[in-house]
Tab-separated table of C-alpha atoms in Angstrom:
chain	number	residue	atom	x	y	z
A	188	MET	CA	102.566	101.262	63.445
A	189	ASP	CA	104.931	103.278	64.629
A	190	GLY	CA	104.229	106.033	62.784
A	191	ALA	CA	100.365	105.739	63.326
A	192	ALA	CA	100.750	105.455	67.055
A	193	SER	CA	102.687	108.717	67.187
A	194	SER	CA	100.221	110.587	65.055
A	195	THR	CA	97.369	109.743	67.492
A	196	PRO	CA	98.801	112.471	70.313
A	197	LYS	CA	99.555	114.992	67.791
A	198	THR	CA	96.148	114.760	66.420
A	199	MET	CA	94.680	114.698	69.947
A	200	PHE	CA	96.633	117.613	70.507
A	201	ARG	CA	95.454	119.708	67.595
A	202	TRP	CA	91.738	118.761	68.466
A	203	VAL	CA	92.150	120.129	71.932
A	204	GLN	CA	94.031	122.989	70.649
A	205	LYS	CA	91.319	123.962	68.293
A	206	VAL	CA	88.537	123.627	71.041
A	207	TYR	CA	90.774	125.807	73.610
A	208	ASN	CA	91.083	128.422	70.456
A	209	VAL	CA	87.046	128.385	69.994
A	210	LEU	CA	86.756	128.929	73.418
A	211	GLY	CA	88.757	131.910	73.250
A	212	PHE	CA	91.913	130.691	75.466
A	213	LYS	CA	95.248	131.702	74.243
A	214	LYS	CA	97.064	129.544	76.392
A	215	GLY	CA	96.892	125.671	76.800
A	216	TYR	CA	97.446	125.563	80.568
A	217	ASN	CA	94.257	128.349	81.145
A	218	PHE	CA	92.114	125.678	79.315
A	219	ILE	CA	93.036	123.081	81.254
A	220	LEU	CA	92.534	125.310	84.326
A	221	PHE	CA	89.309	126.022	83.506
A	222	PHE	CA	88.507	122.606	82.446
A	223	ILE	CA	89.633	121.410	85.920
A	224	PHE	CA	88.016	124.216	88.226
A	225	GLY	CA	85.214	125.186	85.880
A	226	GLY	CA	84.095	121.168	85.353
A	227	ALA	CA	83.888	120.841	88.814
A	228	TRP	CA	82.242	123.965	89.650
A	229	MET	CA	79.483	123.550	87.076
A	230	GLY	CA	79.218	119.945	87.683
A	231	PHE	CA	78.879	120.833	91.461
A	232	THR	CA	76.128	123.195	90.619
A	233	LEU	CA	74.193	121.048	88.358
A	234	ALA	CA	74.329	118.274	90.653
A	235	ARG	CA	72.657	120.142	93.426
A	236	LEU	CA	69.989	121.631	91.236
A	237	GLU	CA	67.711	119.242	92.658
A	238	TYR	CA	67.865	120.794	96.002
A	239	LEU	CA	65.553	123.649	94.610
A	240	ASP	CA	62.916	120.769	95.845
A	241	PHE	CA	62.474	120.852	99.465
A	242	SER	CA	61.798	116.824	99.927
A	243	THR	CA	64.819	116.509	98.071
A	244	PHE	CA	67.100	118.783	99.915
A	245	CYS	CA	65.740	116.728	103.136
A	246	LYS	CA	66.891	113.227	101.695
A	247	ASN	CA	70.141	114.522	100.684
A	248	ALA	CA	70.800	116.692	103.581
A	249	VAL	CA	73.183	115.839	106.688
A	250	PRO	CA	70.877	113.808	108.796
A	251	GLY	CA	68.851	116.119	111.145
A	252	GLU	CA	69.543	119.371	108.835
A	253	CYS	CA	65.919	119.817	107.984
A	254	PHE	CA	64.974	120.124	111.439
A	255	TYR	CA	65.816	123.344	111.646
A	256	TYR	CA	64.481	124.717	108.102
A	257	LYS	CA	60.979	126.047	108.991
A	258	GLY	CA	59.693	129.400	109.521
A	259	THR	CA	62.587	132.178	109.130
A	260	GLY	CA	65.050	128.547	108.627
A	261	TYR	CA	63.097	127.911	105.195
A	262	ILE	CA	63.200	131.191	103.603
A	263	GLY	CA	67.082	131.733	104.655
A	264	LEU	CA	67.675	128.058	103.146
A	265	TYR	CA	65.525	128.699	100.046
A	266	LEU	CA	67.095	132.807	99.653
A	267	HIS	CA	70.738	131.256	99.668
A	268	LEU	CA	69.845	128.130	97.370
A	269	GLY	CA	67.504	129.835	95.034
A	270	CYS	CA	69.827	132.320	94.408
A	271	ILE	CA	73.600	130.540	94.853
A	272	LEU	CA	72.960	127.862	92.302
A	273	PRO	CA	71.653	130.152	89.575
A	274	ALA	CA	74.414	132.289	90.117
A	275	ALA	CA	77.155	129.514	89.884
A	276	PHE	CA	75.314	128.498	86.566
A	277	LEU	CA	75.617	131.708	85.193
A	278	ALA	CA	79.362	132.376	86.906
A	279	PHE	CA	80.855	129.462	84.534
A	280	PHE	CA	79.827	131.374	81.367
A	281	GLN	CA	81.864	134.783	82.697
A	282	PHE	CA	84.999	132.771	82.495
A	283	VAL	CA	84.713	131.878	79.063
A	284	PRO	CA	87.228	134.157	76.924
A	285	ALA	CA	85.135	133.880	73.870
A	286	ILE	CA	82.235	135.251	75.606
A	287	ARG	CA	83.913	138.104	77.349
A	288	TYR	CA	85.674	139.424	73.560
A	289	LYS	CA	82.674	138.399	71.600
A	290	VAL	CA	79.365	139.020	73.233
A	291	ILE	CA	80.250	141.983	75.907
A	292	LEU	CA	76.528	142.811	76.144
A	293	PHE	CA	75.739	139.326	77.452
A	294	HIS	CA	78.932	139.571	79.743
A	295	ARG	CA	77.897	142.792	81.505
A	296	ILE	CA	73.974	141.728	81.975
A	297	ASN	CA	75.085	138.295	83.230
A	298	GLY	CA	77.718	140.019	85.547
A	299	TYR	CA	75.201	142.373	87.608
A	300	THR	CA	72.548	139.504	87.601
A	301	ILE	CA	75.307	137.535	89.350
A	302	ILE	CA	76.509	140.050	91.657
A	303	LEU	CA	72.664	140.651	92.798
A	304	LEU	CA	72.580	137.245	92.963
A	305	VAL	CA	75.498	136.597	95.423
A	306	LEU	CA	74.662	139.482	97.422
A	307	LEU	CA	70.945	137.774	98.065
A	308	SER	CA	72.238	134.534	98.416
A	309	ASN	CA	74.784	135.869	101.291
A	310	VAL	CA	71.782	137.275	103.575
A	311	GLY	CA	70.536	133.223	103.076
A	312	ALA	CA	73.461	132.180	104.215
A	313	LEU	CA	73.815	134.472	107.526
A	314	MET	CA	70.135	133.702	108.479
A	315	ILE	CA	70.875	130.018	108.205
A	316	ALA	CA	74.506	129.956	109.837
A	317	ARG	CA	73.334	129.616	113.262
A	318	HIS	CA	72.108	125.650	112.403
A	319	THR	CA	73.879	125.085	109.572
A	320	PHE	CA	75.802	121.733	109.846
A	321	GLY	CA	74.919	122.114	113.705
A	322	GLY	CA	75.818	125.944	113.956
A	323	THR	CA	79.019	125.609	115.846
A	324	LEU	CA	80.799	129.069	116.595
A	325	SER	CA	83.626	127.672	114.237
A	326	THR	CA	81.051	127.219	111.352
A	327	GLN	CA	78.989	130.320	112.136
A	328	ALA	CA	82.213	132.265	111.794
A	329	VAL	CA	83.567	131.145	108.741
A	330	VAL	CA	80.383	131.497	106.989
A	331	GLY	CA	80.340	134.989	107.891
A	332	LEU	CA	84.119	135.396	107.029
A	333	LEU	CA	83.075	133.987	103.433
A	334	VAL	CA	80.330	136.653	102.885
A	335	ILE	CA	82.432	139.327	104.245
A	336	LEU	CA	84.912	138.657	101.553
A	337	SER	CA	82.760	137.498	98.910
A	338	THR	CA	80.931	140.665	99.264
A	339	CYS	CA	83.952	143.057	99.406
A	340	ALA	CA	85.547	140.875	96.525
A	341	ILE	CA	82.799	141.289	94.007
A	342	GLY	CA	82.071	145.225	95.564
A	343	MET	CA	86.253	145.786	94.201
A	344	ALA	CA	85.480	143.905	90.932
A	345	TYR	CA	82.268	146.295	90.420
A	346	TYR	CA	83.982	149.344	91.196
A	347	ASN	CA	87.051	148.824	89.086
A	348	VAL	CA	84.933	147.843	86.356
A	349	LYS	CA	82.974	150.975	86.509
A	350	ARG	CA	86.309	152.805	86.283
A	351	LEU	CA	87.639	150.978	83.690
A	352	GLN	CA	90.384	149.322	85.638
A	353	LEU	CA	90.072	145.905	83.719
A	354	GLU	CA	93.032	144.064	85.426
A	355	GLN	CA	91.949	144.864	88.944
A	356	HIS	CA	88.044	143.772	87.347
A	357	ARG	CA	90.066	140.348	86.667
A	358	ALA	CA	91.490	139.929	90.037
A	359	TRP	CA	88.646	141.253	92.207
A	360	MET	CA	86.481	138.643	90.391
A	361	LEU	CA	88.831	135.628	90.627
A	362	ARG	CA	89.454	136.509	93.923
A	363	ALA	CA	85.270	136.461	94.715
A	364	PHE	CA	84.581	133.191	92.910
A	365	PHE	CA	87.922	131.153	94.291
A	366	TYR	CA	86.325	132.229	97.439
A	367	MET	CA	82.982	131.160	96.955
A	368	GLY	CA	84.246	127.782	95.229
A	369	CYS	CA	85.848	126.981	98.652
A	370	ILE	CA	82.437	125.026	99.168
A	371	ILE	CA	83.353	122.256	97.103
A	372	THR	CA	86.621	121.745	98.537
A	373	THR	CA	84.904	121.737	101.962
A	374	ARG	CA	82.666	118.939	101.254
A	375	ILE	CA	86.121	116.830	99.994
A	376	ILE	CA	88.345	117.487	103.285
A	377	MET	CA	84.922	116.832	105.520
A	378	ILE	CA	84.312	113.482	104.061
A	379	ILE	CA	87.876	112.423	104.443
A	380	SER	CA	88.161	114.086	107.973
A	381	THR	CA	84.849	112.313	109.187
A	382	VAL	CA	85.998	108.885	108.054
A	383	ILE	CA	89.403	109.370	109.931
A	384	ILE	CA	87.231	110.412	112.938
A	385	SER	CA	85.298	107.126	112.489
A	386	ILE	CA	87.935	104.715	112.409
A	387	SER	CA	87.981	104.739	116.503
A	388	PRO	CA	85.336	107.204	117.508
A	389	LYS	CA	86.401	109.105	120.489
A	390	TYR	CA	84.529	112.568	119.210
A	391	TYR	CA	81.266	113.866	120.813
A	392	MET	CA	78.708	116.758	120.487
A	393	ALA	CA	75.876	117.734	122.026
A	394	GLN	CA	72.696	117.620	119.861
A	395	PRO	CA	69.110	118.628	121.204
A	396	CYS	CA	66.807	115.759	121.840
A	397	GLY	CA	64.257	117.325	119.770
A	398	LYS	CA	66.703	116.774	116.831
A	399	ILE	CA	67.655	113.194	117.379
A	400	ASP	CA	63.946	112.599	118.047
A	401	PHE	CA	63.420	113.841	114.329
A	402	ILE	CA	66.522	111.800	112.946
A	403	ILE	CA	65.785	108.837	114.541
A	404	GLY	CA	62.219	108.564	116.414
A	405	ARG	CA	60.859	108.526	119.848
A	406	GLU	CA	61.811	104.873	120.456
A	407	GLN	CA	65.020	104.722	119.591
A	408	THR	CA	66.143	108.614	121.161
A	409	LEU	CA	65.031	107.254	124.550
A	410	GLU	CA	66.678	103.420	124.355
A	411	SER	CA	69.589	105.112	123.183
A	412	TYR	CA	69.768	108.573	125.169
A	413	PRO	CA	67.550	107.809	128.270
A	414	ASP	CA	68.363	111.429	129.437
A	415	CYS	CA	65.924	112.403	126.557
A	416	ALA	CA	63.013	111.387	128.677
A	417	SER	CA	62.621	114.788	130.290
A	418	PHE	CA	62.746	115.920	126.725
A	419	TYR	CA	59.478	113.859	126.183
A	420	ASN	CA	58.003	114.698	129.566
A	421	GLY	CA	58.174	118.534	129.104
A	422	SER	CA	60.424	119.389	132.142
A	423	HIS	CA	63.401	120.063	130.151
A	424	PRO	CA	61.937	120.863	126.430
A	425	ASN	CA	65.704	121.963	125.335
A	426	GLN	CA	67.382	119.050	126.504
A	427	ASN	CA	71.016	118.068	125.070
A	428	VAL	CA	72.460	114.912	124.962
A	429	LEU	CA	76.176	113.832	123.788
A	430	VAL	CA	76.390	111.857	120.728
A	431	LEU	CA	79.161	110.050	119.358
A	432	GLY	CA	80.345	110.912	115.867
A	433	ASP	CA	80.969	107.796	113.651
A	434	PHE	CA	80.455	107.549	110.158
A	435	ASN	CA	79.432	104.012	110.303
A	436	GLY	CA	76.709	104.429	112.701
A	437	ASN	CA	73.347	105.307	112.486
A	438	ALA	CA	71.917	108.355	111.367
A	439	ASP	CA	72.082	110.401	114.758
A	440	LYS	CA	76.227	109.496	114.638
A	441	ILE	CA	76.694	110.179	111.188
A	442	GLY	CA	74.945	113.477	111.487
A	443	THR	CA	77.059	114.548	114.367
A	444	ALA	CA	80.221	113.195	112.730
A	445	LEU	CA	79.791	115.456	109.829
A	446	ASN	CA	78.757	118.250	112.301
A	447	LEU	CA	82.130	117.881	113.946
A	448	ASN	CA	83.932	118.349	110.980
A	449	PHE	CA	82.339	120.791	108.686
A	450	GLY	CA	83.879	123.993	110.612
A	451	MET	CA	87.018	122.486	110.428
A	452	ALA	CA	86.964	121.835	106.652
A	453	PHE	CA	85.371	124.829	105.782
A	454	TRP	CA	88.227	127.032	107.344
A	455	LEU	CA	90.976	125.041	105.805
A	456	ALA	CA	89.411	124.833	102.208
A	457	LEU	CA	89.010	128.954	102.493
A	458	PHE	CA	92.511	129.024	103.562
A	459	LEU	CA	93.477	126.990	100.755
A	460	HIS	CA	91.325	128.793	97.950
A	461	ALA	CA	92.668	132.164	99.289
A	462	ILE	CA	96.114	131.085	98.762
A	463	GLY	CA	95.520	129.404	95.690
A	464	VAL	CA	94.077	132.518	93.940
A	465	GLU	CA	97.212	134.786	94.939
A	466	ILE	CA	99.271	132.207	93.529
A	467	TYR	CA	97.288	132.307	89.935
A	468	LEU	CA	97.368	135.791	89.944
A	469	GLN	CA	101.200	135.827	90.546
A	470	MET	CA	101.698	133.508	87.979
A	471	THR	CA	99.844	135.754	85.196
A	472	PRO	CA	101.379	139.090	85.114
A	473	LYS	CA	101.359	139.289	81.262
A	474	GLU	CA	97.371	139.035	81.219
A	475	SER	CA	97.316	141.413	83.974
A	476	HIS	CA	99.992	143.861	81.924
A	477	ARG	CA	97.962	143.414	78.799
A	478	LEU	CA	94.758	144.215	80.438
A	479	ARG	CA	96.010	147.327	82.342
A	480	LYS	CA	97.286	148.244	78.573
A	481	ILE	CA	93.701	148.069	77.590
A	482	SER	CA	92.429	150.073	80.694
A	483	TYR	CA	94.753	152.967	80.101
A	484	THR	CA	93.467	153.016	76.321
A	485	ARG	CA	89.898	153.529	77.498
A	486	GLN	CA	90.544	155.445	80.471
A	487	LEU	CA	92.618	157.969	78.270
A	488	GLU	CA	89.632	158.193	75.473
A	489	ALA	CA	87.111	158.726	78.478
A	490	GLY	CA	88.732	161.547	80.121
A	491	TYR	CA	90.406	160.301	83.497
A	492	LYS	CA	92.679	162.525	85.144
A	493	ASP	CA	94.801	159.663	85.772
A	494	PRO	CA	94.767	157.160	82.658
A	495	GLY	CA	95.934	153.741	83.408
A	496	ARG	CA	95.343	154.284	87.648
A	497	ALA	CA	91.677	155.121	87.589
A	498	GLY	CA	90.834	152.303	89.889
A	499	LEU	CA	92.077	151.008	92.823
A	500	THR	CA	95.654	149.928	91.564
A	501	VAL	CA	98.337	149.149	93.654
A	502	ASP	CA	100.481	151.990	93.000
A	503	LYS	CA	98.267	154.576	94.655
A	504	PHE	CA	98.862	152.876	97.736
A	505	GLY	CA	102.270	151.676	99.743
A	506	ASP	CA	105.790	152.322	97.972
A	507	SER	CA	105.038	150.508	94.488
A	508	GLU	CA	106.361	152.318	91.726
A	509	PRO	CA	103.679	154.471	89.774
A	510	TRP	CA	103.050	152.514	86.405
A	511	VAL	CA	104.172	153.975	83.546
A	512	PRO	CA	102.639	153.116	80.028
A	513	GLU	CA	104.864	151.871	77.101
A	514	THR	CA	106.047	154.156	74.507
């Protein structure tokens, strides 16, 4: 019995090892990280593909969010969703080593497609930032920052791969998708913080009467917020009232609670992801060194004047020691 019990973990380990070897992973910890983060990425993406239907999106969105998605807002929303969801789905396969090694043409075409889709989705994100999750200044600022970071990171990755600087291409692509992946962590932080502030609700946010009417209807709006009468009689069409953020309250209070926390959660998640990817890059120097040697060989064959340093490498700037190929 003891022998059978002890063989079970070994059998399972060998099975897992076969799986990650088939996928092209050489280290078990890399497969585990891919399984966790890549699995969360793909799961989040697949769960939101249904949002490509506007009615489904509005049923699942934060209460009041669809109040703004008409005209330009609708175009911005679907430029963003219609590009970022396919891009996120395709990006999953870019990080499968077996595909990079054995299906290089797919990797390249897929990469160019993803770059185009991400850039277009960023345009859509900027178009809707003014009203996303309440459109607070903190939310608009972090949306703008993520657009800048992801665009610059993708630009750096593209430039380096065109210069055959593969280790820099890897680093900047990892940064780009770690930055964008913060939207998943944002949801987790937002829900936790929303529950916390709702234990003893004390946070308020100004909301337009028109938006509140969209959420709970005229009768309940007038009952809960008498000041909205000026909105209905037309004397103050832009009337705002203070709404309590309470995850345990009515839809207008739930939406307000989520709006209150989104900007904070987004900033914190982006910080964690920006730090996390740098830690990962620092902990995988062997992979970076391996790719740099390949870069040197390819740049030498391509006739570059400074093989090994043709891209944007750290030894071109600052006081880093120049990289020298192994003899």
